[in-house]
Coordinates of C-alpha atoms in Angstrom, one line a residue:
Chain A
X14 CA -8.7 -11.5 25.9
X15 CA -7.4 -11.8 22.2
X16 CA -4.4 -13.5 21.6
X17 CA -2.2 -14.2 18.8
X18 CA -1.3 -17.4 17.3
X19 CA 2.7 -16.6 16.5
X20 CA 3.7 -19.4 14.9
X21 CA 1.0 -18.5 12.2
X22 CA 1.1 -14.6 11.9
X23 CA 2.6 -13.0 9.3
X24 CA 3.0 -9.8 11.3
X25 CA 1.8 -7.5 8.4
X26 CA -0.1 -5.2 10.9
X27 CA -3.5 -5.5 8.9
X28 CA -5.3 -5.8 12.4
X29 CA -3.7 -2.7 14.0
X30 CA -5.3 -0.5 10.5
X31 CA -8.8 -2.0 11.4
X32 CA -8.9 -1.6 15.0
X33 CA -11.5 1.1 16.2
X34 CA -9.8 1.3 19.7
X35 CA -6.0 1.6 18.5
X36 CA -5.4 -1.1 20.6
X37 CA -3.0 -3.3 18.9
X38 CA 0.7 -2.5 17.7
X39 CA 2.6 -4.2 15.3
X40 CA 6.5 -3.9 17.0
X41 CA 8.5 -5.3 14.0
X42 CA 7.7 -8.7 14.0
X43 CA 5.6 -9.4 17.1
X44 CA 1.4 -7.9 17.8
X45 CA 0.9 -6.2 21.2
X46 CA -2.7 -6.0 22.0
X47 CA -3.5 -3.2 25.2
X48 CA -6.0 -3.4 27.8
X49 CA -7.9 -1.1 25.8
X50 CA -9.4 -3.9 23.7
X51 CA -12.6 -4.6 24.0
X52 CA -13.2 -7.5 22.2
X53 CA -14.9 -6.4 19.3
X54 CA -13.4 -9.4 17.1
X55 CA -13.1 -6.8 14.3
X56 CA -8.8 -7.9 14.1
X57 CA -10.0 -11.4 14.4
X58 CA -12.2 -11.3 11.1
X59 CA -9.3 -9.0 9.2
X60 CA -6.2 -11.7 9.5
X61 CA -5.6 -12.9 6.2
X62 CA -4.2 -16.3 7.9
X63 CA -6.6 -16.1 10.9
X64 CA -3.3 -15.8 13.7
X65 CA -5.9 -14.1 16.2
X66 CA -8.5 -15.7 18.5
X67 CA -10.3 -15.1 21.8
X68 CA -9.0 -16.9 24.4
X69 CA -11.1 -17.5 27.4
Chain B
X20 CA 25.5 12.3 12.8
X21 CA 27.1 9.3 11.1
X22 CA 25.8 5.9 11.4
X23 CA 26.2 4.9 14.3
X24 CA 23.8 3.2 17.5
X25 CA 22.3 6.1 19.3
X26 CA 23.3 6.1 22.9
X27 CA 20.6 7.7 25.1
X28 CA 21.4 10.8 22.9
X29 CA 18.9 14.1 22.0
X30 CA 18.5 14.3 18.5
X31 CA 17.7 17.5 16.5
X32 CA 16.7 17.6 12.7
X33 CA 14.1 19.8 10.8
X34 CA 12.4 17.0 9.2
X35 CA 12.0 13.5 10.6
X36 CA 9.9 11.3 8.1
X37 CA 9.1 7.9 10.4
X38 CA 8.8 4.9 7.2
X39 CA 11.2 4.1 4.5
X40 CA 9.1 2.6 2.1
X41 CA 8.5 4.6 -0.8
X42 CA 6.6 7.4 0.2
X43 CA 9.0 7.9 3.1
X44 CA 12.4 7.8 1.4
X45 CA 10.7 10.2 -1.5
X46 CA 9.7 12.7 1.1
X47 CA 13.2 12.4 2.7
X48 CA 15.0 12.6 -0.7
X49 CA 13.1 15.8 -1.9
X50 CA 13.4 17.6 1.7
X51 CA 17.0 16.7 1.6
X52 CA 18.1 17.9 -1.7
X53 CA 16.0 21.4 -0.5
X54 CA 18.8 21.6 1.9
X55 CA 17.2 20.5 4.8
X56 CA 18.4 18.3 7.9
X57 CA 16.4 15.1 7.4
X58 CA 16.1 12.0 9.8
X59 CA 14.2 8.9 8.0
X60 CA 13.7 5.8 10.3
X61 CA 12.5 2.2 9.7
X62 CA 11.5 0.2 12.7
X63 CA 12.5 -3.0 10.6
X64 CA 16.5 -4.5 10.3
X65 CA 16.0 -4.3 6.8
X66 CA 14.6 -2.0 4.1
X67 CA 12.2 -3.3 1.1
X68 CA 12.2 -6.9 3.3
X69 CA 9.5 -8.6 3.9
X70 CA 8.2 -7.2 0.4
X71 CA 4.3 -6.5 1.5
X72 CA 3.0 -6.0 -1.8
X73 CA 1.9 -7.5 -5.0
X74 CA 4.9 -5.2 -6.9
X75 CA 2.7 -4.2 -10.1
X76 CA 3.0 -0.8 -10.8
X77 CA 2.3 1.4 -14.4
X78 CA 5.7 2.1 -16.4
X79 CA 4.7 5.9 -17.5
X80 CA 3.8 6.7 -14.3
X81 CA 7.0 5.5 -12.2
X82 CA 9.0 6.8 -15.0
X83 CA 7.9 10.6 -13.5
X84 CA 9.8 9.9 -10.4
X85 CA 12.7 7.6 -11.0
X86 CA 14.9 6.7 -13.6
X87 CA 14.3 3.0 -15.1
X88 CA 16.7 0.7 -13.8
X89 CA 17.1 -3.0 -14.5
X90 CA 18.6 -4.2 -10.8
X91 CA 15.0 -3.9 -9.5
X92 CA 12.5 -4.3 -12.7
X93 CA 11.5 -8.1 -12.2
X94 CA 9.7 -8.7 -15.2
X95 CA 8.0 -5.6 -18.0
X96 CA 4.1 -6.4 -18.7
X97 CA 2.6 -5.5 -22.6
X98 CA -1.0 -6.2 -20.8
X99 CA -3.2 -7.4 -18.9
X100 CA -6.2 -10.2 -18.9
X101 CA -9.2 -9.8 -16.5
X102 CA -10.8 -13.5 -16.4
X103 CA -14.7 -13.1 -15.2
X104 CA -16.2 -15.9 -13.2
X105 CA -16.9 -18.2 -15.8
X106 CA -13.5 -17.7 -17.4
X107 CA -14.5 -15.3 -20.0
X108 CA -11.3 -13.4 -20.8
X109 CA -10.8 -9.9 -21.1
X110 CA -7.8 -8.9 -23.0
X111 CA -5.8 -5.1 -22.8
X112 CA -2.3 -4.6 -24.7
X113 CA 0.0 -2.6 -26.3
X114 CA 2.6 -3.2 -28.5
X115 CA 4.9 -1.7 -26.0
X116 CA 6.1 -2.0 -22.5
X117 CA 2.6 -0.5 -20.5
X118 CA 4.0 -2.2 -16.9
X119 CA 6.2 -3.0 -14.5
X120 CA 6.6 -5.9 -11.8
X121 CA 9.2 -4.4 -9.6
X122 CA 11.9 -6.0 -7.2
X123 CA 11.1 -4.0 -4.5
X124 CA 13.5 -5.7 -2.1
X125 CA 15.9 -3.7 -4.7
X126 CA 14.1 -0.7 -5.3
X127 CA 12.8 0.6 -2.2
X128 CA 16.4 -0.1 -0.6
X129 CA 17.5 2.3 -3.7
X130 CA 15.1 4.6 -2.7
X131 CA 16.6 5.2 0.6
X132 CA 20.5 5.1 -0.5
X133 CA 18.9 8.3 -3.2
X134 CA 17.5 9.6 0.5
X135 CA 20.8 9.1 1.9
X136 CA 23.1 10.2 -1.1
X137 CA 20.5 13.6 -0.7
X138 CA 21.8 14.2 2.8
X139 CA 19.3 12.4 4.7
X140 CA 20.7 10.3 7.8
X141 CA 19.1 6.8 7.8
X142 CA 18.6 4.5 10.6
X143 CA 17.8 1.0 10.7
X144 CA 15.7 -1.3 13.8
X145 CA 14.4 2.0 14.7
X146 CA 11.0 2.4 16.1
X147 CA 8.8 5.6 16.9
X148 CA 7.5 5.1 20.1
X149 CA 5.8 8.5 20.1
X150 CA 5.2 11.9 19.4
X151 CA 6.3 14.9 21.1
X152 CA 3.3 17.2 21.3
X153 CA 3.6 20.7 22.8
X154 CA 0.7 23.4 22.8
X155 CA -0.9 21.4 20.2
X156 CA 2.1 21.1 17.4
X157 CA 4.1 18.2 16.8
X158 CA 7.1 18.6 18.0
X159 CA 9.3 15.6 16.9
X160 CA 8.9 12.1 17.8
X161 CA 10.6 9.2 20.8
X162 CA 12.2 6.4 19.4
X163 CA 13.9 3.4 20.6
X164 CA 17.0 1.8 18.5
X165 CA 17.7 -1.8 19.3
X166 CA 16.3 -1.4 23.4
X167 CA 17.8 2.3 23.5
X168 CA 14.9 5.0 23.8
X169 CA 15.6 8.0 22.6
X170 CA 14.2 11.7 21.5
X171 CA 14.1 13.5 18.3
X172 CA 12.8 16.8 18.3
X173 CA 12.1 18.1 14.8
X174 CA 10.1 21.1 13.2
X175 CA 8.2 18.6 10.8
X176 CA 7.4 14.9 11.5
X177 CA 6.1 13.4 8.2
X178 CA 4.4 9.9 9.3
X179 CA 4.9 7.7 6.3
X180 CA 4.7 4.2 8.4
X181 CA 2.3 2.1 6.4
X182 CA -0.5 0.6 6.9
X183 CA 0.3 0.0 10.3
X184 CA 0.5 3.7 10.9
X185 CA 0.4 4.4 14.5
X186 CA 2.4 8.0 14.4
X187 CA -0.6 10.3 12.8
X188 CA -3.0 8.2 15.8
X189 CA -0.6 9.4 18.3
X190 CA -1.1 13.0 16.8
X191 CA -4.9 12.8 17.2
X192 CA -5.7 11.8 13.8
X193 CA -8.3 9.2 13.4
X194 CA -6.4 6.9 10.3
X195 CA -8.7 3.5 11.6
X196 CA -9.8 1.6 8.6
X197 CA -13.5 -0.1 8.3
X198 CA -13.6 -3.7 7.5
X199 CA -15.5 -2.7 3.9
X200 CA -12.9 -0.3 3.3
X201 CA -9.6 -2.6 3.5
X202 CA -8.2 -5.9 1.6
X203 CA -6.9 -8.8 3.2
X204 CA -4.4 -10.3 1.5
X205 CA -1.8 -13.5 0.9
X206 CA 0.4 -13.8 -1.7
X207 CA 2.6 -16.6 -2.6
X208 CA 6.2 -16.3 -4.7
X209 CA 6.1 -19.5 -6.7
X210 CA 8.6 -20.9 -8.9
X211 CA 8.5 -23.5 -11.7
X212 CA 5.2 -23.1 -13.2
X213 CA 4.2 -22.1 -16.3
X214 CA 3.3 -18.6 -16.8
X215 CA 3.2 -15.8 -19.6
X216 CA 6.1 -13.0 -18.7
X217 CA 4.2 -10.9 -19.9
X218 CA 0.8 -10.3 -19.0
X219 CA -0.6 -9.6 -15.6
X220 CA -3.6 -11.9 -14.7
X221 CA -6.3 -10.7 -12.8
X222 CA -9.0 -13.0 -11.6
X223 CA -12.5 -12.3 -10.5
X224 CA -15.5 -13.7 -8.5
X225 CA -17.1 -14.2 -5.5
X226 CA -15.9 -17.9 -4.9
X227 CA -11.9 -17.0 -6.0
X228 CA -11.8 -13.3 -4.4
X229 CA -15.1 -11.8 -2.9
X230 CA -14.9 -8.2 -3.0
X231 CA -11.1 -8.3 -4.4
X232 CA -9.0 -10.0 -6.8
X233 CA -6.7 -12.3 -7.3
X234 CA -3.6 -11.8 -9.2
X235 CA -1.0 -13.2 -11.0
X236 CA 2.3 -10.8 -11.8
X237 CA 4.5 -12.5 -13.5
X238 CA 8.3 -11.9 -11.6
X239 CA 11.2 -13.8 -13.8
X240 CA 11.2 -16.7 -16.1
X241 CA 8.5 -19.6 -14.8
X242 CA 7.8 -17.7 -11.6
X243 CA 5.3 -15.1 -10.3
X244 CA 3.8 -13.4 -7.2
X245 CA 0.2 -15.5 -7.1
X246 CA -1.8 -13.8 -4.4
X247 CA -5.3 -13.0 -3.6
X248 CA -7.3 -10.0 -2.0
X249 CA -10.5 -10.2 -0.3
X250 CA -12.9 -7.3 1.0
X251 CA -12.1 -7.4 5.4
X252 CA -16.0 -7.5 5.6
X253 CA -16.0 -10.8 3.6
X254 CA -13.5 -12.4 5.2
X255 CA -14.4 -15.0 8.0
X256 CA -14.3 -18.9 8.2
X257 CA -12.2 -18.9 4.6
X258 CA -9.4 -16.1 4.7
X259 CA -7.9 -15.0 2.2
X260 CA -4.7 -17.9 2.3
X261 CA -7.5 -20.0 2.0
X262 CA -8.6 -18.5 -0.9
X263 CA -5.1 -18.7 -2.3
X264 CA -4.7 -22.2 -1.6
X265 CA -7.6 -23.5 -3.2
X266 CA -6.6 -21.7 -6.4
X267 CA -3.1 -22.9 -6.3
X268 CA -4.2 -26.4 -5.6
X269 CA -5.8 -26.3 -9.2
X270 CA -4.1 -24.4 -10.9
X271 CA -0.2 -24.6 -9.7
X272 CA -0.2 -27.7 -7.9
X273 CA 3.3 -28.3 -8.7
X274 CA 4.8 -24.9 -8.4
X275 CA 7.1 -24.3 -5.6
X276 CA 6.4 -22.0 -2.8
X277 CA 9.3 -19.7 -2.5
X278 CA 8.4 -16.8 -0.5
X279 CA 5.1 -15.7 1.8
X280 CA 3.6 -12.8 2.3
X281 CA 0.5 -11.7 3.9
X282 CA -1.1 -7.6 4.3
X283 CA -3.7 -5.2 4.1
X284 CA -4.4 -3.0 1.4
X285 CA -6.5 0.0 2.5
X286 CA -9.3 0.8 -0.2
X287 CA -10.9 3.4 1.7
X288 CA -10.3 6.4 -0.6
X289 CA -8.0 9.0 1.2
X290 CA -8.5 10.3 5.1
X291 CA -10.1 12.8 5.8
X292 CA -7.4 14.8 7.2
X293 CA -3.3 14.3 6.2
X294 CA -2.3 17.3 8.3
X295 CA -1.8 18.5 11.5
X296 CA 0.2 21.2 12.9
X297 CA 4.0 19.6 12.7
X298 CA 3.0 17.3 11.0
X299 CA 2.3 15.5 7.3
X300 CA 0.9 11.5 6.6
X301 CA 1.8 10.4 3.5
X302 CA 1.7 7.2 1.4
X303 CA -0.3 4.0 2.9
X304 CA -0.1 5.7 6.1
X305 CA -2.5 8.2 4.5
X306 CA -4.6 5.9 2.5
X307 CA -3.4 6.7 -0.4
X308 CA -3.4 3.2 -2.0
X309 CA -6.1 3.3 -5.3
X310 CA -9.4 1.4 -4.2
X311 CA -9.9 -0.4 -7.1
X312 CA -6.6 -1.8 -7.7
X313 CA -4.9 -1.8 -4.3
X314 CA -1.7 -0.2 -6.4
X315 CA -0.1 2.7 -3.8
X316 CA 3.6 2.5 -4.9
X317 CA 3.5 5.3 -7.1
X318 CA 0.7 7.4 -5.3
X319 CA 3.4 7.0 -2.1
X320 CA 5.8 8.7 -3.9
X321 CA 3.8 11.1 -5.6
X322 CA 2.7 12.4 -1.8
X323 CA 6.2 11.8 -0.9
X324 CA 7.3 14.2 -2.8
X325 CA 5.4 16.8 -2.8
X326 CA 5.0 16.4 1.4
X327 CA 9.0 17.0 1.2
X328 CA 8.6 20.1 -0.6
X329 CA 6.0 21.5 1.9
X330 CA 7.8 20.4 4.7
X331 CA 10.8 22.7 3.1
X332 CA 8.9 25.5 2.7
X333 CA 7.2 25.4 6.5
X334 CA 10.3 25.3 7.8
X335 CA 12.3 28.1 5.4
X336 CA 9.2 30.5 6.8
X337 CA 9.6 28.4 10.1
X338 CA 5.7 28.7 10.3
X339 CA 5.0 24.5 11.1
X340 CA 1.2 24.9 11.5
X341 CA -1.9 23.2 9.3
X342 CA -1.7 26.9 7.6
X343 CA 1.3 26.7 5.8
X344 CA 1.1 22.6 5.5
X345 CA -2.1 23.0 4.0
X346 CA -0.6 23.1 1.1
X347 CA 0.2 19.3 1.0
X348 CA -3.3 18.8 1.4
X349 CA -4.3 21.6 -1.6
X350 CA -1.6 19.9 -4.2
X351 CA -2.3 15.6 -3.3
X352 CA -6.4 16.0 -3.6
X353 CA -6.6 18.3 -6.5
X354 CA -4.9 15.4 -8.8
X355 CA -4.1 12.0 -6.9
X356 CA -7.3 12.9 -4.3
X357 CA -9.9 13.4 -6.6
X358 CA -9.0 10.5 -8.3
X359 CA -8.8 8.1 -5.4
X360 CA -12.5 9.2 -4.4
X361 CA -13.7 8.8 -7.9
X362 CA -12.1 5.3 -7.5
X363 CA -13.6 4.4 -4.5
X364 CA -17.3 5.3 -5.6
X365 CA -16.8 2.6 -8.5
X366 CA -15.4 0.1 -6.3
X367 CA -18.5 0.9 -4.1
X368 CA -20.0 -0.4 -7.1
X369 CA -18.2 -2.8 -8.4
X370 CA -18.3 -4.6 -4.6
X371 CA -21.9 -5.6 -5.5
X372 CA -21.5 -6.7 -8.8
X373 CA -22.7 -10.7 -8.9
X374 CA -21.0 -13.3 -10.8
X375 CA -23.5 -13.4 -13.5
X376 CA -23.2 -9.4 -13.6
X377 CA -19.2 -9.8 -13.8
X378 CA -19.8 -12.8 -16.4
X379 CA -22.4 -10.6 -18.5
X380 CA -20.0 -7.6 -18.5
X381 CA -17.1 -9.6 -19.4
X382 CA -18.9 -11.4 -22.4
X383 CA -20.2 -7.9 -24.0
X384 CA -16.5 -7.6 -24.6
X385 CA -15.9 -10.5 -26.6
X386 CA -14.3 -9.7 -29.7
X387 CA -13.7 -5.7 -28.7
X388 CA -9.8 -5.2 -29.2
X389 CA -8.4 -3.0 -26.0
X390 CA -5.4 -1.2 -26.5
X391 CA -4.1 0.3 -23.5
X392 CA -0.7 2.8 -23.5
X393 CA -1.1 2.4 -19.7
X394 CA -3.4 0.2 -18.6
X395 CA -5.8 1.9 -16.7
X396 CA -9.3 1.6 -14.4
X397 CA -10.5 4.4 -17.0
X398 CA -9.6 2.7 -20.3
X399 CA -12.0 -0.7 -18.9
X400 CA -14.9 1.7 -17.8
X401 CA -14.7 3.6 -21.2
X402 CA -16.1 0.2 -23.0
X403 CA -17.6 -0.9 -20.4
X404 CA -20.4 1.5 -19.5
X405 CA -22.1 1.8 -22.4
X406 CA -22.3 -1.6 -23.4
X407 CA -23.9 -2.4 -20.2
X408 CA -26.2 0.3 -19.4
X409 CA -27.9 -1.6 -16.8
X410 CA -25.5 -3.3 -15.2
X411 CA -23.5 -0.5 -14.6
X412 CA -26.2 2.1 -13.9
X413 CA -24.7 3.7 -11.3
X414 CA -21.2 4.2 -12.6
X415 CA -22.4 6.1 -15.8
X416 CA -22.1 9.7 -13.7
X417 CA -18.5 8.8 -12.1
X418 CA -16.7 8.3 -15.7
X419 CA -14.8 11.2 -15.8

């Protein structure tokens, strides 16, 4: 599960360009990450303020 | 249909161009001034807000697609100055005005008023939440307005959403971005500080910007857009606000933090496809954005255009398929294509370049004056190359 920090995202959307599954939309001003993720960390490396994070 | 909230209705228009950043409102503009019916959305309450961009742009080059105007020119640039790890400077000038820092709160909302001024019907806080898709054509697009869903049905859908692009994936066309192949980015507006109007900075090295930049555009009297790119791949336990920080903690420590803004820059040289039958991808939605630089304002509005005019012509033969919108494809990668690839095998190369390299290269410039009437990728290479034949090995074949 990949969840993102809200108070520090900057909603630009740079993780929905990188993510191989499509899983993650960028609806104005909040992410959306679908069941289709599959944890692949690839949005969590691309944040330019680190908002995502795995969350067990 | 005047501006008003959709109610649950059925819309109808031959073009509907999803994006009103620059490349969308161009596309709009030019479709609607070719007489056609011409819906252009933006998902966010505002146009040109948040500003997601470091607003540097070439003079001569914007000049071919809009007239000067002072309400959204922030600040007008005689040069540039490249400083190599060590702090070596690397000077390019001109006696005259070679760039722009734009306003682009002002200017992209100008855009869209030329859009709407050309017949094109604008609305605001309105989302695609699809495409239409029948027998394999793009059909037109749902949207939602506020929390009212809705359908559009148009001949030609022209997906100019950004780097967050979602409406050419919902097509069927693969616009995912490698982590090598896109920058993460922070910027900061600061005021107070003490900066030269104008010259653009540009600062380089693995511990300030691995794999990017990091900038300094001057945007008004004692304030500027300080930001800093870093390659997705190189990003990790320090991000690129970090980065930013730590430079701003030296060098600005005083200057006041006015505005924040964070993105992705794509710098994976243009998809491989920007068509599909109903519909055209244009602007950062298509890559477009120059590898080396990040810089896609002008290359948005160049594919804009041009994906307006197509869209015109598919729907005066009302043929919508790849066939006819091939021709978007033919015209943007003869010019702005080649280019862009070009540009992306030197940033290839320039991506491995190590701080002594960058140092060396910078220092066999010393003392070489670099005139620039638009400063240009091209112009650096030029002087570069052959005083550094081994350092730069692998560019000598891509110059031109």
């Amino acid at each position: 599960m990949i969840s993102v920090n809200r108070e520090k995202c900057g909603y630009c959307g740079a993780c929905v360009a990188v993510c191989p599954n499509n899983a993650i939309e960028l609806l104005e001003m909040v992410i959306s990450i679908g069941r289709n993720c599959d944890e692949c960390k690839i949005c969590i490396k691309m944040c330019p303020v680190g908002a995502l994070e795995v969350r067990t | 249909m005047p501006g008003r909230c959709i109610r649950g209705k059925n819309l109808k228009y031959d073009v509907t161009v999803v994006g009103a950043g620059p490349a969308g409102s161009m596309a709009a503009k030019t479709a609607a001034e070719l007489g056609l019916e011409v819906l252009l959305i933006e998902k966010r309450q505002e146009i040109g807000s948040p500003v997601r961009c470091a607003e540097g742009t070439g003079k001569k080059s914007l000049m071919k697609f809009i007239e000067l105007n002072p309400k959204w020119i922030a600040a007008r640039l005689k040069g540039a100055r490249i400083y190599a790890p060590n702090g070596t400077a690397v000077k390019i000038y001109g006696n005259e005005e070679i760039g722009l820092i734009l306003e682009r709160k002002i200017f992209d909302r100008e855009l869209a008023k030329l859009a709407a001024r050309a017949g094109a019907q604008v609305l605001v806080k309105t989302r695609a939440t699809g495409v239409l898709m029948e027998n394999g054509f793009v059909r037109g697009i749902t949207a939602k307005q506020l929390d009212k869903e809705f359908k559009v049905e148009s001949k030609i859908v022209i997906a100019a959403d950004g780097v967050e692009s979602q409406v050419a994936r919902w097509a069927g066309v693969d616009t995912a971005v490698k982590l090598k192949d896109i920058e993460s980015c922070a910027q900061f507006l600061i005021a107070d500080i003490d900066i030269d109007i104008e010259y653009a900075d540009f600062y380089l090295g693995n511990k300030i910007a691995p794999g990017g930049y990091l900038w300094i555009f001057p945007k008004g009297e004692r304030e500027a857009n300080v930001g800093v790119g870093i390659l997705g791949s190189k990003s990790g336990d320090l991000r690129a606000i970090d980065y930013l920080q730590s430079f701003i903690a030296k060098k600005y420590p005083r200057g006041k933090i006015i505005e924040m803004v964070v993105g992705g820059v794509p710098v994976s040289g243009p998809i491989k496809r920007a068509i599909a039958n109903g519909l055209i991808i244009a602007g950062d939605a298509a890559r477009q954005a120059d590898p080396i630089t990040g810089g896609g304002i002008v290359n948005a509005m160049y594919a804009g255009k041009i994906a307006g005019e197509v869209a015109a012509r598919a729907v005066q033969l009302e043929n919508y398929s790849i066939e006819v919108l091939r021709e978007y494809e033919d015209r943007w990668r003869a010019s702005l294509g080649k280019e862009l690839a070009r540009h992306y095998r030197v940033k290839e190369v320039l991506s491995t370049l190590t701080d002594e390299d960058l140092n060396s290269l910078a220092e066999s410039l010393r003392g070489v004056d670099l005139a620039a009437q638009e400063f240009s990728v091209q112009v650096l290479l030029k002087e570069l190359i052959p005083r550094n034949p081994k350092i730069l090995f692998k560019l000598r074949k891509l110059l031109l």
